[in-house]
Short mmCIF file of C-alpha atoms in Angstrom, two decimals:
data_model
loop_
_atom_site.label_atom_id
_atom_site.label_comp_id
_atom_site.label_asym_id
_atom_site.label_seq_id
_atom_site.Cartn_x
_atom_site.Cartn_y
_atom_site.Cartn_z
CA UNK A 6 -0.40 -1.49 17.64
CA UNK A 7 -4.89 -4.53 17.62
CA UNK A 8 -11.68 -4.80 17.04
CA UNK A 9 -14.48 -2.50 15.86
CA UNK A 10 -13.19 -1.58 18.98
CA UNK A 11 -7.92 -2.68 19.16
CA UNK A 12 -3.99 -2.17 19.97
CA UNK A 13 -0.86 -2.23 21.17
CA UNK A 14 -0.05 -1.65 20.22
CA UNK A 15 -1.37 0.97 20.58
CA UNK A 16 0.29 -3.77 20.41
CA UNK A 17 1.25 -2.14 20.26
CA UNK A 18 -0.61 -0.91 23.19
CA UNK A 19 -0.50 -0.25 19.50
CA UNK A 20 -1.76 -4.12 20.02
CA UNK A 21 -5.04 -1.59 17.55
CA UNK A 22 -8.74 -1.61 18.36
CA UNK A 23 -10.78 -4.21 16.40
CA UNK A 24 -13.74 -6.22 16.52
CA UNK A 25 -14.59 -9.82 17.13
CA UNK A 26 -15.63 -11.72 14.27
CA UNK A 27 -19.63 -11.70 13.52
CA UNK A 28 -21.28 -14.90 15.69
CA UNK A 29 -18.65 -15.17 17.77
CA UNK A 30 -18.72 -16.02 21.82
CA UNK A 31 -18.68 -13.42 24.39
CA UNK A 32 -15.55 -13.56 26.44
CA UNK A 33 -16.96 -12.87 29.84
CA UNK A 34 -16.49 -9.72 31.47
CA UNK A 35 -15.32 -7.22 28.52
CA UNK A 36 -11.38 -5.32 28.74
CA UNK A 37 -9.87 -3.54 26.19
CA UNK A 38 -6.26 -5.10 27.00
CA UNK A 39 -3.37 -2.51 24.96
CA UNK A 40 -3.80 -1.99 21.42
CA UNK A 41 -2.13 -5.20 18.91
CA UNK A 42 1.17 -3.31 18.11
CA UNK A 43 1.39 -0.91 21.71
CA UNK A 44 4.25 -2.65 23.14
CA UNK A 45 7.58 -0.78 22.75
CA UNK A 46 11.15 -2.06 22.18
CA UNK A 47 12.21 -0.47 25.73
CA UNK A 48 10.21 -2.81 27.75
CA UNK A 49 7.24 -0.57 28.88
CA UNK A 50 4.73 1.43 26.31
CA UNK A 51 1.47 1.01 25.10
CA UNK A 52 -1.87 2.10 25.97
CA UNK A 53 -3.77 -0.22 28.28
CA UNK A 54 -7.66 -0.74 28.87
CA UNK A 55 -9.39 -1.07 31.93
CA UNK A 56 -6.86 -0.67 35.25
CA UNK A 57 -3.97 -1.75 32.79
CA UNK A 58 -1.30 -0.11 32.24
CA UNK A 59 0.81 -0.76 29.27
CA UNK A 60 3.25 0.48 25.96
CA UNK A 61 3.23 1.28 22.64
CA UNK A 62 3.75 -2.29 20.90
CA UNK A 63 4.00 -6.19 20.95
CA UNK A 64 6.76 -7.80 22.61
CA UNK A 65 10.28 -8.90 22.08
CA UNK A 66 11.07 -13.24 21.23
CA UNK A 67 12.41 -13.56 25.09
CA UNK A 68 10.47 -10.92 26.18
CA UNK A 69 10.77 -7.15 26.71
CA UNK A 70 14.82 -6.14 26.39
CA UNK A 71 15.98 -3.54 28.78
CA UNK A 72 17.30 -1.30 26.29
CA UNK A 73 14.76 1.44 24.47
CA UNK A 74 15.08 2.74 21.10
CA UNK A 75 16.72 6.14 21.14
CA UNK A 76 15.30 8.25 18.45
CA UNK A 77 16.67 11.48 17.13
CA UNK A 78 16.69 13.92 20.31
CA UNK A 79 17.55 11.41 22.67
CA UNK A 80 13.75 10.34 22.98
CA UNK A 81 13.86 6.98 24.30
CA UNK A 82 10.85 4.83 23.05
CA UNK A 83 8.35 3.42 26.23
CA UNK A 84 10.58 5.57 28.56
CA UNK A 85 7.78 7.91 29.23
CA UNK A 86 4.66 6.43 30.72
CA UNK A 87 1.33 8.27 30.25
CA UNK A 88 -1.19 10.14 33.06
CA UNK A 89 -4.25 7.76 32.47
CA UNK A 90 -7.51 8.18 31.81
CA UNK A 91 -10.59 7.28 33.52
CA UNK A 92 -10.98 4.81 30.98
CA UNK A 93 -7.38 3.80 31.66
CA UNK A 94 -5.84 4.37 28.39
CA UNK A 95 -2.79 6.80 28.41
CA UNK A 96 -3.84 10.65 28.19
CA UNK A 97 -3.77 10.93 24.75
CA UNK A 98 -1.07 14.14 23.84
CA UNK A 99 0.48 15.91 21.67
CA UNK A 100 3.25 14.18 19.11
CA UNK A 101 6.86 14.84 20.37
CA UNK A 102 8.85 16.52 17.89
CA UNK A 103 11.15 13.05 17.28
CA UNK A 104 8.23 10.92 16.62
CA UNK A 105 6.14 13.77 14.29
CA UNK A 106 8.33 11.86 11.07
CA UNK A 107 9.05 8.55 12.45
CA UNK A 108 11.69 6.56 11.08
CA UNK A 109 13.73 4.99 13.90
CA UNK A 110 15.90 2.05 13.71
CA UNK A 111 14.85 -1.10 13.91
CA UNK A 112 16.36 -3.14 16.63
CA UNK A 113 17.37 -7.03 15.37
CA UNK A 114 15.88 -10.16 18.19
CA UNK A 115 16.02 -12.24 15.23
CA UNK A 116 19.03 -13.29 12.69
CA UNK A 117 18.46 -11.03 9.44
CA UNK A 118 17.78 -13.04 6.56
CA UNK A 119 20.40 -14.29 4.82
CA UNK A 120 21.78 -12.25 1.62
CA UNK A 121 18.73 -9.97 2.27
CA UNK A 122 16.45 -11.93 -0.01
CA UNK A 123 13.18 -12.70 1.15
CA UNK A 124 12.55 -15.60 3.63
CA UNK A 125 9.77 -17.02 5.61
CA UNK A 126 8.34 -20.03 8.17
CA UNK A 127 4.92 -20.95 9.30
CA UNK A 128 5.28 -23.91 12.21
CA UNK A 129 2.98 -24.89 14.81
CA UNK A 130 3.50 -23.24 18.23
CA UNK A 131 6.38 -25.54 20.20
CA UNK A 132 6.97 -24.89 23.83
CA UNK A 133 9.17 -21.71 23.98
CA UNK A 134 7.01 -19.58 22.09
CA UNK A 135 3.67 -20.40 23.63
CA UNK A 136 6.01 -20.05 26.82
CA UNK A 137 6.95 -16.52 25.25
CA UNK A 138 2.79 -15.76 24.41
CA UNK A 139 2.48 -15.83 28.70
CA UNK A 140 -1.40 -14.18 29.11
CA UNK A 141 -1.83 -13.92 25.38
CA UNK A 142 -3.32 -16.57 25.02
CA UNK A 143 -4.63 -18.95 27.68
CA UNK A 144 -7.34 -21.64 27.77
CA UNK A 145 -11.29 -20.31 27.03
CA UNK A 146 -9.97 -18.59 24.42
CA UNK A 147 -11.87 -18.81 20.81
CA UNK A 148 -9.01 -20.17 18.88
CA UNK A 149 -6.96 -23.51 20.50
CA UNK A 150 -2.81 -23.10 20.66
CA UNK A 151 -3.30 -25.82 17.42
CA UNK A 152 -5.30 -23.77 15.37
CA UNK A 153 -2.25 -21.34 15.50
CA UNK A 154 0.48 -21.01 13.67
CA UNK A 155 4.24 -19.07 14.46
CA UNK A 156 5.70 -17.13 11.04
CA UNK A 157 8.59 -15.33 10.50
CA UNK A 158 8.69 -13.25 7.76
CA UNK A 159 11.88 -10.78 6.33
CA UNK A 160 10.30 -7.09 6.46
CA UNK A 161 12.61 -3.54 5.27
CA UNK A 162 13.23 -1.60 8.56
CA UNK A 163 12.99 2.63 8.04
CA UNK A 164 16.33 2.33 8.39
CA UNK A 165 16.30 0.77 4.35
CA UNK A 166 17.78 -2.31 6.32
CA UNK A 167 16.32 -6.67 6.06
CA UNK A 168 14.96 -7.35 9.15
CA UNK A 169 13.27 -10.67 10.27
CA UNK A 170 9.79 -10.41 12.11
CA UNK A 171 7.83 -12.40 13.36
CA UNK A 172 3.67 -12.79 14.46
CA UNK A 173 1.37 -15.76 15.39
CA UNK A 174 -1.17 -16.21 13.40
CA UNK A 175 -4.79 -18.72 12.90
CA UNK A 176 -3.15 -21.65 11.06
CA UNK A 177 -6.12 -20.99 8.29
CA UNK A 178 -4.58 -17.89 6.98
CA UNK A 179 -0.70 -18.13 7.32
CA UNK A 180 -0.06 -18.87 4.17
CA UNK A 181 -2.08 -15.69 2.79
CA UNK A 182 -0.36 -13.50 5.57
CA UNK A 183 3.34 -14.37 4.24
CA UNK A 184 2.06 -13.62 0.88
CA UNK A 185 1.22 -10.53 2.25
CA UNK A 186 4.31 -9.39 3.72
CA UNK A 187 6.72 -11.04 0.91
CA UNK A 188 4.76 -7.92 -1.32
CA UNK A 189 5.74 -5.59 1.59
CA UNK A 190 8.76 -6.66 1.26
CA UNK A 191 9.69 -6.50 -2.21
CA UNK A 192 8.07 -2.80 -2.20
CA UNK A 193 10.29 -1.60 0.19
CA UNK A 194 7.23 -0.31 2.61
CA UNK A 195 9.00 0.12 6.03
CA UNK A 196 7.91 -1.57 8.90
CA UNK A 197 10.05 -1.13 12.09
CA UNK A 198 9.30 -3.55 14.80
CA UNK A 199 7.82 -6.64 14.19
CA UNK A 200 7.64 -9.15 17.40
CA UNK A 201 5.20 -11.25 19.74
CA UNK A 202 2.80 -9.95 22.20
CA UNK A 203 3.64 -10.39 25.82
CA UNK A 204 2.31 -10.48 28.61
CA UNK A 205 4.76 -7.97 29.79
CA UNK A 206 3.17 -5.61 27.07
CA UNK A 207 -0.06 -6.26 28.69
CA UNK A 208 0.69 -5.19 31.73
CA UNK A 209 3.38 -2.01 31.12
CA UNK A 210 2.46 1.24 31.55
CA UNK A 211 1.24 3.40 28.23
CA UNK A 212 3.28 5.35 27.16
CA UNK A 213 1.83 5.91 23.62
CA UNK A 214 4.70 5.45 21.47
CA UNK A 215 5.18 1.53 20.34
CA UNK A 216 4.88 1.07 16.57
CA UNK A 217 5.24 -3.01 16.94
CA UNK A 218 3.34 -4.82 13.82
CA UNK A 219 1.59 -7.71 15.43
CA UNK A 220 -0.97 -9.67 15.21
CA UNK A 221 -2.16 -12.82 17.66
CA UNK A 222 -3.74 -11.52 21.60
CA UNK A 223 -6.98 -12.86 23.06
CA UNK A 224 -8.76 -10.16 24.05
CA UNK A 225 -12.33 -8.46 23.41
CA UNK A 226 -12.89 -6.04 21.06
CA UNK A 227 -12.24 -2.71 22.32
CA UNK A 228 -15.03 -1.56 24.88
CA UNK A 229 -17.19 -4.68 23.40
CA UNK A 230 -17.46 -7.81 25.36
CA UNK A 231 -17.29 -10.20 21.28
CA UNK A 232 -13.75 -11.67 20.58
CA UNK A 233 -11.71 -9.23 18.75
CA UNK A 234 -10.33 -10.13 15.20
CA UNK A 235 -6.90 -10.56 16.26
CA UNK A 236 -8.56 -13.27 19.43
CA UNK A 237 -8.39 -15.39 16.50
CA UNK A 238 -5.32 -15.08 15.12
CA UNK A 239 -7.33 -13.42 11.94
CA UNK A 240 -6.29 -9.51 12.69
CA UNK A 241 -2.97 -7.74 12.05
CA UNK A 242 -1.69 -4.17 13.24
CA UNK A 243 0.44 -2.37 10.84
CA UNK A 244 2.39 0.25 11.65
CA UNK A 245 0.39 0.83 14.46
CA UNK A 246 2.62 4.91 15.09
CA UNK A 247 2.02 5.93 11.46
CA UNK A 248 -1.61 4.23 11.23
CA UNK A 249 -3.32 5.10 14.48
CA UNK A 250 -6.63 3.84 15.59
CA UNK A 251 -9.60 6.71 15.86
CA UNK A 252 -12.49 7.17 18.09
CA UNK A 253 -13.67 10.18 19.48
CA UNK A 254 -11.37 12.09 21.54
CA UNK A 255 -8.77 8.66 21.53
CA UNK A 256 -6.47 8.25 19.72
CA UNK A 257 -3.76 4.82 19.95
CA UNK A 258 -1.28 5.25 20.28
CA UNK A 259 -1.83 7.97 22.54
CA UNK A 260 0.92 10.24 20.93
CA UNK A 261 0.63 9.63 17.34
CA UNK A 262 -1.86 12.36 16.50
CA UNK A 263 -0.01 13.82 14.08
CA UNK A 264 -0.12 10.86 12.11
CA UNK A 265 -4.17 11.65 12.09
CA UNK A 266 -3.77 14.36 9.27
CA UNK A 267 -3.05 12.14 6.20
CA UNK A 268 -2.05 14.82 4.35
CA UNK A 269 0.84 14.72 4.76
CA UNK A 270 2.57 11.82 3.19
CA UNK A 271 5.36 10.47 5.28
CA UNK A 272 6.76 7.04 5.08
CA UNK A 273 4.95 4.11 6.56
CA UNK A 274 1.52 5.49 5.93
CA UNK A 275 -1.34 3.38 4.66
CA UNK A 276 -3.56 5.12 2.05
CA UNK A 277 -5.87 3.38 -0.66
CA UNK A 278 -4.59 1.81 -2.95
CA UNK A 279 -0.86 1.66 -1.93
CA UNK A 280 1.05 -2.20 -1.49
CA UNK A 281 -0.78 -2.66 1.79
CA UNK A 282 -3.79 -1.99 1.08
CA UNK A 283 -3.74 -3.95 -2.27
CA UNK A 284 -1.36 -6.83 -0.78
CA UNK A 285 -4.39 -7.59 1.82
CA UNK A 286 -7.05 -7.12 -0.53
CA UNK A 287 -5.87 -10.16 -3.02
CA UNK A 288 -6.20 -12.49 0.21
CA UNK A 289 -9.72 -11.30 1.07
CA UNK A 290 -8.63 -8.78 4.19
CA UNK A 291 -10.71 -5.78 4.13
CA UNK A 292 -8.89 -2.26 6.16
CA UNK A 293 -10.11 -0.61 8.93
CA UNK A 294 -9.03 2.59 7.57
CA UNK A 295 -12.47 1.98 5.29
CA UNK A 296 -14.78 2.16 8.45
CA UNK A 297 -16.29 5.56 9.48
CA UNK A 298 -16.60 4.95 12.61
CA UNK A 299 -13.98 4.14 14.66
CA UNK A 300 -11.14 4.88 12.27
CA UNK A 301 -8.60 2.05 12.52
CA UNK A 302 -5.72 3.07 10.12
CA UNK A 303 -3.61 0.29 11.24
CA UNK A 304 -6.09 -2.33 11.27
CA UNK A 305 -6.18 -5.42 8.50
CA UNK A 306 -8.64 -8.16 9.29
CA UNK A 307 -9.99 -11.69 7.08
CA UNK A 308 -13.39 -11.43 9.15
CA UNK A 309 -13.99 -7.69 8.08
CA UNK A 310 -14.32 -6.57 11.39
#
């Protein structure tokens, strides 16, 4: 999993550690919350903040699944809670061997696009989607439900297959976000998972192995009192595990340290001038990988924060 900071994913939990937009109102007591993109497909994952434990990714269309993704070598995403640090995140541990070159298959929670062609939808937040969002939106958030949109887009998995993902974003940027994912799809940029962040992700114990691409979650910027750009639906965390967040000794997702070395090229890694950075730049968004500190490699936002 995402703040001038996410997460967590690392929703995430990876759902990114992204800062709020300039001039944003302050949301009461600060909370780290999971990085956008940090919840996992296995029900528990991510790096939670404060007293919350969290998983590593986001959530599923109908809530977390009970079947964890199994990687080569027997790794089950979301199955191994991490010991907590004093700051409430999971301990940053070496990347397990099965995840050092991560290419897990995608679990389909929505029907794949017919004919393998790029498809997208943009719709208001209806009762079913609102129920699934749970505590990721509540009264007092800086954006109303009427100003959010439920978006589905096609994406290519690390398995090479076509899949359908879902995001909640601000209505002002919904069309732009679709155009970005259309370019990623055409370029076959791989994405492991793309599902909504839910209450289950906010409450799950951190496992640090989630890899959910996600957008909206109403929370403060990591370690700050201002709203994260994710709280406005104006940020996306892309492939959090392959593009971790780092501030000091904190890495999110917590098991993704193998991806801090950007010299070793692996699928899903975002690089200057690649299709991901150019597609987001084309719609006026900025990349957290250009920041000096923290480095938020997963994070793209319309606010520059």
